[in-house]
Coordinates of C-alpha atoms and ligand atoms in Angstrom, one line a residue:
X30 CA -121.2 136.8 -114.9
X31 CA -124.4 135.2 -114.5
X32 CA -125.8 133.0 -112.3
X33 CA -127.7 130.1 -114.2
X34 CA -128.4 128.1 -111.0
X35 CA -124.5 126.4 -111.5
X36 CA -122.6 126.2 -108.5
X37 CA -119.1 124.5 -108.5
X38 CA -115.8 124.2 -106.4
X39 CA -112.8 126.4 -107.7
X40 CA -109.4 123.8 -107.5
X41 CA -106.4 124.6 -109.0
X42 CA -108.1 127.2 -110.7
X43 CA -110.7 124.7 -112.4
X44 CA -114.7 123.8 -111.6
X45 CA -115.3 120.6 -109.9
X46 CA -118.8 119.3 -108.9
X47 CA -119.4 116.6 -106.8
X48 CA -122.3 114.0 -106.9
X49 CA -123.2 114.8 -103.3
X50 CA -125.3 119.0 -102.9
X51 CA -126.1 121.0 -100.2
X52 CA -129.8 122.7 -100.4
X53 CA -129.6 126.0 -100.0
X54 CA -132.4 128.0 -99.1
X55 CA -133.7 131.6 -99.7
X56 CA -134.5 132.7 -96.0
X57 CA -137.3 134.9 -97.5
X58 CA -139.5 132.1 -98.4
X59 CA -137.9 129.0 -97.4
X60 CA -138.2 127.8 -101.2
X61 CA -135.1 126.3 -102.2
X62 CA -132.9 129.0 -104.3
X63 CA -129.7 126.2 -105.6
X64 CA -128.0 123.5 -104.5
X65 CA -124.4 123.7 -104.0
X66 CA -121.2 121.2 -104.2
X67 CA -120.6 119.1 -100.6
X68 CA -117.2 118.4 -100.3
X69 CA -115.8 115.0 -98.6
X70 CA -112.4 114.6 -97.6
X71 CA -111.5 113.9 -101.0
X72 CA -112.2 117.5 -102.3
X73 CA -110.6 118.8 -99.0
X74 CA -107.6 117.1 -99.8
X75 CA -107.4 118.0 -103.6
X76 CA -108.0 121.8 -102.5
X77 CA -105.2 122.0 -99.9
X78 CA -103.1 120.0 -102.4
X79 CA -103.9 122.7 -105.1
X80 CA -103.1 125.0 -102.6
X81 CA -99.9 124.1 -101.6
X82 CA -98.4 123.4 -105.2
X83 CA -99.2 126.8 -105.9
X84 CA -97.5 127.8 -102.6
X85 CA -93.8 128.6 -103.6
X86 CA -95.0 129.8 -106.9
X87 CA -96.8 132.2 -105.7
X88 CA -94.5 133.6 -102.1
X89 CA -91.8 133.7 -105.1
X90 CA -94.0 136.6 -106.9
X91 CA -92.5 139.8 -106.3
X92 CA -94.5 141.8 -103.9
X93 CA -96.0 144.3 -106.4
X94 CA -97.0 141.5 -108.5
X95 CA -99.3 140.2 -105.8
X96 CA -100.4 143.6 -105.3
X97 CA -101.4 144.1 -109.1
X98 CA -103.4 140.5 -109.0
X99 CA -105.5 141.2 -105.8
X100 CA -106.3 144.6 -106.9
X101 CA -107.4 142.9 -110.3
X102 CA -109.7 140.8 -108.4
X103 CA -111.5 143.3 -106.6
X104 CA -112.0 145.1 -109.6
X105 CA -113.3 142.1 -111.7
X106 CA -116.4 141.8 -108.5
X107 CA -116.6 145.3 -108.9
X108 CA -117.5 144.8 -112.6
X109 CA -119.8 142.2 -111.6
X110 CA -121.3 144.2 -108.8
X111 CA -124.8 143.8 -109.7
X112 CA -125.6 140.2 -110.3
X113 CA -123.6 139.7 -106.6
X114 CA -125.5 141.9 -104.8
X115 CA -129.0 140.4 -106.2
X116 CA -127.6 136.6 -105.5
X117 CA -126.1 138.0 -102.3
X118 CA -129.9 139.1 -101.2
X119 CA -131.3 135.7 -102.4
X120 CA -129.0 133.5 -100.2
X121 CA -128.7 136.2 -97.5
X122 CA -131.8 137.9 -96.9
X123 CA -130.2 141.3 -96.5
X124 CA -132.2 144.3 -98.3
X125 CA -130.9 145.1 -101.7
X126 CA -129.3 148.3 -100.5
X127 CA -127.1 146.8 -98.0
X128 CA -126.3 143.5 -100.4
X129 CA -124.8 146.3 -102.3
X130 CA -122.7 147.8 -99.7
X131 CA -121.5 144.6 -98.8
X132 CA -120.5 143.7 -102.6
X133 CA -118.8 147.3 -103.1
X134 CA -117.0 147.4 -99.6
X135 CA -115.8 143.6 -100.8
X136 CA -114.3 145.0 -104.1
X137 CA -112.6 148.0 -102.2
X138 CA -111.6 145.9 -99.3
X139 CA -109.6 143.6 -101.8
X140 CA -107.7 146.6 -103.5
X141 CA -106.9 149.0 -100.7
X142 CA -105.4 146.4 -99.0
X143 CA -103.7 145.5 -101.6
X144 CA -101.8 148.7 -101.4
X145 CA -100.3 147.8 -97.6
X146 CA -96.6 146.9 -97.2
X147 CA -95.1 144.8 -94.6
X148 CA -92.3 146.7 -92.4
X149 CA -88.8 145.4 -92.2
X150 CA -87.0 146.1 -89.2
X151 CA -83.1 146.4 -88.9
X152 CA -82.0 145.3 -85.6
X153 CA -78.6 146.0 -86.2
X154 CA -76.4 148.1 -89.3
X155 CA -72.6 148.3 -88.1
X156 CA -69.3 147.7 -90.3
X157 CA -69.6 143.8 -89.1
X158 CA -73.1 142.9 -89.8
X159 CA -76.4 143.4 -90.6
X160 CA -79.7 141.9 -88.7
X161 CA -82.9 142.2 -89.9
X162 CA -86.2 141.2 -89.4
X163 CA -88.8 140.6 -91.9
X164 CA -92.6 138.7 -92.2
X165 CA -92.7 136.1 -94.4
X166 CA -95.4 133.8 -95.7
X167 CA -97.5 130.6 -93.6
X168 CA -98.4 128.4 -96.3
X169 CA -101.9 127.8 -96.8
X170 CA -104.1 129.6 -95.1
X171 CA -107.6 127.7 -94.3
X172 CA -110.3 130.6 -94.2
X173 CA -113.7 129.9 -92.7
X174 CA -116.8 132.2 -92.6
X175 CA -120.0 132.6 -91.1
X176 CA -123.4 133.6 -92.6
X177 CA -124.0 136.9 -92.1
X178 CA -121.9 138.8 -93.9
X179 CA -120.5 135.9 -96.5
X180 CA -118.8 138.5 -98.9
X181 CA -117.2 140.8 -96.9
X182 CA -115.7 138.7 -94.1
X183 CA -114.2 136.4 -96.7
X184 CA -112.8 139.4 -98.0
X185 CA -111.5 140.6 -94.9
X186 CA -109.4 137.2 -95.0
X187 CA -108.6 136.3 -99.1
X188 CA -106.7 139.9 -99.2
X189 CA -104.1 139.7 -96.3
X190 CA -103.3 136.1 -96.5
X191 CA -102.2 136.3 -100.6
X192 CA -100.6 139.9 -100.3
X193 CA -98.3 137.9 -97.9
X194 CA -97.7 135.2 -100.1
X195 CA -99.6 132.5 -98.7
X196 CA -102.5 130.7 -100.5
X197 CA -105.6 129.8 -99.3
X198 CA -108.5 127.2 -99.0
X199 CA -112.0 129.3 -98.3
X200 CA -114.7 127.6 -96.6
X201 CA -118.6 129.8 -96.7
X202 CA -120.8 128.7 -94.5
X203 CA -123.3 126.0 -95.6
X204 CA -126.1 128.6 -95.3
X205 CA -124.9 130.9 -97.4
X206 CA -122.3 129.4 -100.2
X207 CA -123.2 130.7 -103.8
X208 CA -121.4 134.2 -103.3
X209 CA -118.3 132.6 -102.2
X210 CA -118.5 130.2 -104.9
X211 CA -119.5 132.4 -107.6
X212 CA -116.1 134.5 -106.2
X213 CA -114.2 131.6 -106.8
X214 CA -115.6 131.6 -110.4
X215 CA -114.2 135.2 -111.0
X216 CA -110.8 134.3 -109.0
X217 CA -110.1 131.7 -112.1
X218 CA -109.8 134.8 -114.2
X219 CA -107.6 136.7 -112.1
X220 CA -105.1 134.5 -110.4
X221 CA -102.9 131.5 -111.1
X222 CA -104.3 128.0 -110.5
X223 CA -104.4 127.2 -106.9
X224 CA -103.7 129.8 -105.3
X225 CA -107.2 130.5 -104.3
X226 CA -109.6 127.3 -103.7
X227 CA -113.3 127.7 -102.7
X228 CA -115.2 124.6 -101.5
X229 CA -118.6 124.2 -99.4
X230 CA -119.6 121.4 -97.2
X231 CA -121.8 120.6 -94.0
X232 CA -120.8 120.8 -90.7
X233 CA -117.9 117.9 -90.9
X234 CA -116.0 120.3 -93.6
X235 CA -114.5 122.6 -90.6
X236 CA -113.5 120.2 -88.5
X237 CA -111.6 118.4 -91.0
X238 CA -110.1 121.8 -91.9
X239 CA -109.3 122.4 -88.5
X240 CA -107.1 119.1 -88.2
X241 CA -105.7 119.1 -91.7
X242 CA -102.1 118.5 -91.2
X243 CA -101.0 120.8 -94.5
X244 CA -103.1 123.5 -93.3
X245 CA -100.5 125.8 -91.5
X246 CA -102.9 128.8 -90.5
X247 CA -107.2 128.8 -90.2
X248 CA -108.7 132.4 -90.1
X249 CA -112.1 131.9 -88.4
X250 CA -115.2 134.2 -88.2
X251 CA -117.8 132.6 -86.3
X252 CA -119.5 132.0 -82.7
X253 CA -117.3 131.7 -79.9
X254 CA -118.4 128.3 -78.8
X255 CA -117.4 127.8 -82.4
X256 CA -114.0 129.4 -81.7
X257 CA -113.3 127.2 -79.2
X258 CA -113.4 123.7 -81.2
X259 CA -111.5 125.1 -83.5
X260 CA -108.7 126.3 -80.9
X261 CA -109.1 122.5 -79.6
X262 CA -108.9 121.0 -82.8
X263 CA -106.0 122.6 -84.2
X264 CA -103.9 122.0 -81.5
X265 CA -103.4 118.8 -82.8
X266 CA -100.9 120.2 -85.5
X267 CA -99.9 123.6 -83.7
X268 CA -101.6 125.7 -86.7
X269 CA -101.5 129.3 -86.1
X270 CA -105.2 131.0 -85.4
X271 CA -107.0 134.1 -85.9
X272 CA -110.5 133.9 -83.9
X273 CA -113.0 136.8 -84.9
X274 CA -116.2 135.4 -82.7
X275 CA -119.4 137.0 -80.6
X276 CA -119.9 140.3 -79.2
X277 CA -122.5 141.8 -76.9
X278 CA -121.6 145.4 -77.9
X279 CA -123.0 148.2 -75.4
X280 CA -123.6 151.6 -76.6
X281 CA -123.8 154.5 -73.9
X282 CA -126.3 157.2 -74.1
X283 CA -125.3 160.3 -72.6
X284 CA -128.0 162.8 -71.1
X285 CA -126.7 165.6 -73.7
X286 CA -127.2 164.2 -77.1
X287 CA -129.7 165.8 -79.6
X288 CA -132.4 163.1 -79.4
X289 CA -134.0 163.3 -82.8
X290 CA -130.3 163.0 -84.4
X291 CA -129.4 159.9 -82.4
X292 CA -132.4 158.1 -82.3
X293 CA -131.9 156.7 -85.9
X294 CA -128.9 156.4 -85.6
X295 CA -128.8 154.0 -82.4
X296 CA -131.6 152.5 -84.5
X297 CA -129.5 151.3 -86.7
X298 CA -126.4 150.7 -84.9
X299 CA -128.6 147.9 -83.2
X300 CA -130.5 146.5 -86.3
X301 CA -128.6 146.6 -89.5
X302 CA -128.7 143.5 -91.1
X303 CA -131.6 142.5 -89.0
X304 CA -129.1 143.0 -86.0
X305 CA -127.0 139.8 -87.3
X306 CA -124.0 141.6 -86.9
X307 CA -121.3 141.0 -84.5
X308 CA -120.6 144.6 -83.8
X309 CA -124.5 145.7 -83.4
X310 CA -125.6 147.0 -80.5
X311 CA -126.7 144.5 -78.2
X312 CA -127.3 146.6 -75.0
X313 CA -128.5 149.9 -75.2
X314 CA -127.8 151.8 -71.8
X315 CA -129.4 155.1 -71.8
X316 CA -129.3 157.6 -68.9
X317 CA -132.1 158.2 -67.0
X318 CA -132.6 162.3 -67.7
X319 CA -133.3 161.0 -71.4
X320 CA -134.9 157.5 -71.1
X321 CA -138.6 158.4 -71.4
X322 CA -137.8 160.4 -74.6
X323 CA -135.3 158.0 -76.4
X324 CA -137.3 155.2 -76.0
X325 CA -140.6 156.7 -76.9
X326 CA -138.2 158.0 -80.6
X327 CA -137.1 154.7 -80.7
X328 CA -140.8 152.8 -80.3
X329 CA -141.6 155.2 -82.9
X330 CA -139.2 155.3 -85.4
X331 CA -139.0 150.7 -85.8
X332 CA -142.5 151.8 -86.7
X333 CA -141.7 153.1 -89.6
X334 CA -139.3 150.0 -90.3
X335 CA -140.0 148.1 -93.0
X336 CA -139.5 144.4 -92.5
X337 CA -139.7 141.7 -95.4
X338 CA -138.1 139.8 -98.4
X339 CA -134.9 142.2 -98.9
X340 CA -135.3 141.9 -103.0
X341 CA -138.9 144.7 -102.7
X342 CA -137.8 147.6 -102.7
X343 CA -139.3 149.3 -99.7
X344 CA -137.9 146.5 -97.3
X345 CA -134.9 148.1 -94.8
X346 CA -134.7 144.7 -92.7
X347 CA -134.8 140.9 -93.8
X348 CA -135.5 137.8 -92.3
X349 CA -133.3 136.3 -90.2
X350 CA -130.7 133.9 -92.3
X351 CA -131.6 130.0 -91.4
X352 CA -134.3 128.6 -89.2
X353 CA -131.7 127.3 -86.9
X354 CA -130.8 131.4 -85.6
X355 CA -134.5 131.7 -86.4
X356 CA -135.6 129.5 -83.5
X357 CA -132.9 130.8 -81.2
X358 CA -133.9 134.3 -81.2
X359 CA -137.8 133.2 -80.7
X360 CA -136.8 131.4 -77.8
X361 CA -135.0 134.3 -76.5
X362 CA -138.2 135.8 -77.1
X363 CA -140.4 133.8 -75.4
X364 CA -138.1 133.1 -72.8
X365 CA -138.3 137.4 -71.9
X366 CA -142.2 136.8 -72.3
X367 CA -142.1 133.8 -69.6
X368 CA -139.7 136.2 -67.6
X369 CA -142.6 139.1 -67.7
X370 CA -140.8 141.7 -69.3
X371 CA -142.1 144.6 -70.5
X372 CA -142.2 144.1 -74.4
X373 CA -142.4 148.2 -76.0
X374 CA -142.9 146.4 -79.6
X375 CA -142.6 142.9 -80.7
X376 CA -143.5 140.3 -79.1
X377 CA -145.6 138.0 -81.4
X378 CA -143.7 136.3 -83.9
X379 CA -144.9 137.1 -88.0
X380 CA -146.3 134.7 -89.9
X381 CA -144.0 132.7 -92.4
X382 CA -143.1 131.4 -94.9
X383 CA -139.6 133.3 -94.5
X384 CA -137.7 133.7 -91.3
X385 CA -139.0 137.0 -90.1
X386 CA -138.8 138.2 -86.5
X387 CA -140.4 142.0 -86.1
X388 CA -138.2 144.6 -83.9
X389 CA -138.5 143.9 -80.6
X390 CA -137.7 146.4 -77.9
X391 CA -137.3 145.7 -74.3
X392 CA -137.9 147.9 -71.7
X393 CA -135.6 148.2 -68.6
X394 CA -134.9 144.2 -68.2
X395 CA -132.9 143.0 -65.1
X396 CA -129.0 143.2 -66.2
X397 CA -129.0 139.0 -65.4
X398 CA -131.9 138.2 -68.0
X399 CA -130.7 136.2 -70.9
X400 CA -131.9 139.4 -73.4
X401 CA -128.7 141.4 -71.9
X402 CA -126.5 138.6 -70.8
X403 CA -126.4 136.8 -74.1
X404 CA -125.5 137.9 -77.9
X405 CA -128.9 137.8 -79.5
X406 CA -128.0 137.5 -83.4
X407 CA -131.4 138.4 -83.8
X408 CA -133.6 141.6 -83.9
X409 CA -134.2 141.7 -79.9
X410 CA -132.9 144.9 -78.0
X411 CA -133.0 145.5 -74.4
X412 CA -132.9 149.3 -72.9
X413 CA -131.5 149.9 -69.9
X414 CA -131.4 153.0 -67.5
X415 CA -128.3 154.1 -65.9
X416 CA -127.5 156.7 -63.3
X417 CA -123.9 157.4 -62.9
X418 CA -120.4 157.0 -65.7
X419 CA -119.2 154.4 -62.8
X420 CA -122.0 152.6 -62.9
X421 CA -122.4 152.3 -66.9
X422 CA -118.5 151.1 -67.4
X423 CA -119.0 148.3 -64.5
X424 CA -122.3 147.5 -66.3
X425 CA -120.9 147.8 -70.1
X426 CA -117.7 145.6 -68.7
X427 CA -120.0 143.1 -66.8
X428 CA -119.8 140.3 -69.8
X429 CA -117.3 137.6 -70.8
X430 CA -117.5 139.9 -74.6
X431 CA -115.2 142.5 -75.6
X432 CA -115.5 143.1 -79.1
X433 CA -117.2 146.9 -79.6
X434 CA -119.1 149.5 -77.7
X435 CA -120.2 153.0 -78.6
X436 CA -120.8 156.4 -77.0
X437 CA -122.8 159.2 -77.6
X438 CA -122.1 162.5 -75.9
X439 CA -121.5 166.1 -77.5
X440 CA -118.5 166.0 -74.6
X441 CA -115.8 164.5 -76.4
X442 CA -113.4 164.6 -73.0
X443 CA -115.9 162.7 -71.1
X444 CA -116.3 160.2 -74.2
X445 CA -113.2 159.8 -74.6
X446 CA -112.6 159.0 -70.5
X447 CA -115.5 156.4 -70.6
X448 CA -113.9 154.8 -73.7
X449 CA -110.5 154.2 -71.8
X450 CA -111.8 152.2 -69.4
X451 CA -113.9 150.0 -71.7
X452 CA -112.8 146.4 -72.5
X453 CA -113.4 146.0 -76.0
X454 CA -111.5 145.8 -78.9
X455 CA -113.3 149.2 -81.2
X456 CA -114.8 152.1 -79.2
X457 CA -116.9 154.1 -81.4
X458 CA -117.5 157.7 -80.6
X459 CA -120.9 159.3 -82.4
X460 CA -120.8 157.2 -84.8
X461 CA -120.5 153.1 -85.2
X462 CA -119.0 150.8 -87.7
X463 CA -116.9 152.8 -89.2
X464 CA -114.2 150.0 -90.3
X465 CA -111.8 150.1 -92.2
X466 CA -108.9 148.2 -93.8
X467 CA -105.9 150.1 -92.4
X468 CA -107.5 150.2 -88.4
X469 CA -107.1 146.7 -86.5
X470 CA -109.9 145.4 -85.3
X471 CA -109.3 142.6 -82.4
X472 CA -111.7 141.0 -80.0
X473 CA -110.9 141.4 -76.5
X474 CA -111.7 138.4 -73.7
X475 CA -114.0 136.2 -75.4
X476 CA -114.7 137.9 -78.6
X477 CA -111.6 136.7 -80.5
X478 CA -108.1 135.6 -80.4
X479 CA -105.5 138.2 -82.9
X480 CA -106.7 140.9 -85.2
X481 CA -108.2 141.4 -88.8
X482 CA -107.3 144.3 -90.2
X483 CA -104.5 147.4 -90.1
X484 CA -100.8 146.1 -90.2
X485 CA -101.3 143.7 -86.8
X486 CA -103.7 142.0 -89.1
X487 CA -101.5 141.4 -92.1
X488 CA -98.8 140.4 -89.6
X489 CA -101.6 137.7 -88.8
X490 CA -100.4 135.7 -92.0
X491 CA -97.0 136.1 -91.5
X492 CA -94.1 134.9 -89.2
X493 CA -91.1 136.6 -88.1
X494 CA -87.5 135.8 -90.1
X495 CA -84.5 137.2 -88.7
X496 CA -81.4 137.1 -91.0
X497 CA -78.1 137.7 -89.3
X498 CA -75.4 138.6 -92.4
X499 CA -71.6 138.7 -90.7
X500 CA -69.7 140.9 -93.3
X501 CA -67.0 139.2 -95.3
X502 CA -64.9 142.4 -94.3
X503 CA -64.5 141.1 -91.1
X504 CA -63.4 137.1 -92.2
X505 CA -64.3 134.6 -89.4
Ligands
LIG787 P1 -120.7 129.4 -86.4 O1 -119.6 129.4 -85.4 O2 -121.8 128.4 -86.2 O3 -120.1 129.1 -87.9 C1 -119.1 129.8 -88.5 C2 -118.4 129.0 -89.5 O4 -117.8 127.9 -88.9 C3 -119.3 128.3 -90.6 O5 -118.7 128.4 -91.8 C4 -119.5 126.9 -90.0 O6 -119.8 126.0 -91.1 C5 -118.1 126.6 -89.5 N1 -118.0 125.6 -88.4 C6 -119.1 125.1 -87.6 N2 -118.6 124.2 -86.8 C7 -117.2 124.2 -87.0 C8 -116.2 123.4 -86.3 N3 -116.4 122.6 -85.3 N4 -114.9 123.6 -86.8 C9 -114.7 124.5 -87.8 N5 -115.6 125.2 -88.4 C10 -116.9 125.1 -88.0 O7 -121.2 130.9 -86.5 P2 -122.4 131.5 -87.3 O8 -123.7 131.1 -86.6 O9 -122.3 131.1 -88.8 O10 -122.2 133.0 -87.2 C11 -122.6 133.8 -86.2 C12 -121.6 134.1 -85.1 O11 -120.4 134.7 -85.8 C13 -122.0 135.1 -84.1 O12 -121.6 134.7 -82.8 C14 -121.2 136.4 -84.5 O13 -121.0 137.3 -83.4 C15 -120.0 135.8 -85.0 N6 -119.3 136.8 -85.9 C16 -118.2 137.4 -85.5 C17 -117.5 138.3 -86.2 C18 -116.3 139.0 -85.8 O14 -115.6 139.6 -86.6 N7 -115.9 138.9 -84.5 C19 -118.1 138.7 -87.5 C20 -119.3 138.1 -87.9 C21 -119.9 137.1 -87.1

């Protein structure tokens, strides 16, 4: 595949342009890298009509024929591997290395759950009759993604909802389109017409999608005050919903860790991807026996951070993905400056072009300052001291998030105790973001509605059917 700057819809497994782009901008310079299709209600409606011809076709496949095609598709973008993970880094920002992660963990994601079953359940097996349950099919499935991870989220939603035998309509967000376009390009290889669509549009595409009345299902990724138009909107026509939104993930330091092994690894659990990730770190509560020393690691090891245009080489961290984020996180910024807070790097803003925003560490902040209360999205990290386990789970709780958290103890009893009384949806224990297809992964309170992932999650694109047989044996 290459990418000559062409950027179309994928409908009923054809290209269509439209006279109306979007710009779309390279976050590293602000230059304009493509312009890609914006869809009106017309191209909306021709996607979810592709969509649903293709809808009995495909629930008719047999199972292991699905199976077969998904798998296909994940190993066409694995063939393709490179030129995704450079135009992944263009639209994105994200350092080569982790574009690549991203692009790989698609491809795998796609066949490995391609390989899950759906259980069937017998309620009832006598001489009279037979009752069982199974999980069939939605219909089409709207899919809607945010910016920050473009490939893999979308991922996370194509490969449940066709396994199950729906099809779907995916919608990338307007920031970052071409991957999931360019996806769309390879999907006309794999599978039958319609069965996948792929359209971009500006902000009035998701709502439309949201209220579409032959859209049974939308799978949403976003923000939560996102989450909560959609949930509003889609009342309207009673679709089923599956909300992945923020996080404000703590991460507990316990005194006995081996500081020089942790500190990198906290690093990163708070800034990969330039800490626009749902499941970073966003509170870092260390206790106070080890304070001093983690933070003065952790001061020095962002120094050795390189942040810049994710296509050099050397850069670890990009800039952040559109100037609307951007300006968020730098009035976060100020807004702890205002506040007095004690700034242990950071502070002053880089100079552009390119949305850059250095590391900026925090020391000890009040536990009501907007730094800890709200989800940054953005390379801002505030420390904070604790005393006691009682105190740290009342602290870690003390938010209207539950998506992650973490722990970091060499006692694995004690870990293991604190994560039991955490309210989150993934507890990580020496380690973090370790995900994987086969392990749910739900939001708790205000971090999501239903689960991606593991069997709950392909149970997400299904509904219950209970057929009752009374045995001719037994006449009525
Ligand atoms: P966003 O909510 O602004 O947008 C997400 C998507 O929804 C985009 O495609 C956008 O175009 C679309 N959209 C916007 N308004 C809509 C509406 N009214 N109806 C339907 N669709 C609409 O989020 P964002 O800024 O792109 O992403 C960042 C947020 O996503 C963060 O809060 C982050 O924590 C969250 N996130 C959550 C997870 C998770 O799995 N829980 C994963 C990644 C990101």
């Amino acid at each position: 595949m290459t990418f000559d700057g062409a950027f179309s819809f994928t409908i009923d497994g054809a290209a269509v342009r439209t006279a109306n782009t979007l710009e779309v901008l390279n976050p590293a310079n602000e230059r304009v890298l493509a312009h890609a299709p914006d869809a009106g209600r017309e191209d909306l409606d021709a996607a979810v009509a592709a969509a649903r011809k293709a809808y009995p076709g495909w629930r008719g496949l047999p199972y292991s024929e699905r199976q077969a095609l998904i798998s296909a598709l994940g190993a066409k973008l694995q063939e393709h591997a490179d030129a995704f993970k450079q135009l992944l880094t263009l639209e994105q920002g994200k350092s080569h290395y982790w574009s690549q992660l991203e692009v790989v963990g698609s491809a795998m994601w796609l066949q490995m759950v391609a390989q899950q079953k759906l259980p069937v359940t017998v309620n009832e097996s006598t001489p009279e009759r037979h009752s069982e349950t199974r999980h069939v099919p939605l219909g089409v499935v709207g899919a809607i993604v945010p910016w920050n991870f473009p490939m893999l989220l979308a991922a996370f939603k194509i490969a449940p909802a066709l396994l199950v035998g729906n099809t779907i309509v995916l919608k990338p967000s307007p920031y970052t389109p071409l991957t999931a376009l360019k996806l769309g390009e390879l999907a006309r290889e794999v599978l039958p017409p319609g069965v996948f669509n792929v359209i971009s549009g500006g902000d009035q595409l998701g709502p439309w999608m949201t209220e579409h009345p032959d859209i049974n299902k939308i799978s949403f990724t976003g923000s939560t005050i996102t989450g909560r138009n959609v949930m509003r909107s889609a009342a309207g026509t009673l679709k089923r919903l599956t909300l992945e939104l923020g996080g404000n993930d703590p991460a507990i330091v316990l005194p006995d860790v081996d500081i020089p092994s942790v500190v990198p690894k906290l690093f990163w659990a708070a800034f990969l991807n330039s800490a626009q990730l749902c499941l970073a770190t966003k509170r870092l509560y260390i206790h106070e026996e080890v304070y001093e020393p983690i933070v003065e690691e952790l001061v020095k090891f962002s120094q050795s951070v390189k942040v810049g245009d994710g296509a050099r080489p050397d850069v670890q961290l990009g800039p952040i993905q559109n100037r609307r984020q951007y300006e968020r996180v730098l009035e976060l910024i100020e807004g702890a400056r205002r506040q007095g807070l004690t700034f242990l790097t950071g502070k002053t803003p880089m100079p552009g072009p390119g949305y850059f925003v250095p590391v900026t560490l925090i020391d000890n902040p009040p536990d009501d300052a907007p730094v800890v209360t709200e989800e940054a999205f953005g390379p801002v990290l505030p420390l904070l001291k604790f005393r006691s386990t009682d105190e740290v789970v009342a602290r870690a709780n003390d938010s209207s998030y539950g998506l992650g958290a973490s722990i970091w103890s060499r006692n694995e009893a004690l870990a293991q105790e604190i994560a039991a009384r955490l309210e989150c949806g993934t507890v990580w224990i020496n380690e973090i973001h370790y995900t994987m297809p086969n392990a749910a992964l739900a939001g708790h309170k205000q971090s999501g509605l239903g689960v991606e992932n593991g069997l709950d999650g392909l149970l997400e694109y299904t509904v219950p059917q209970t057929v009752v047989l009374r045995k001719a044996l037994n006449p009525v």
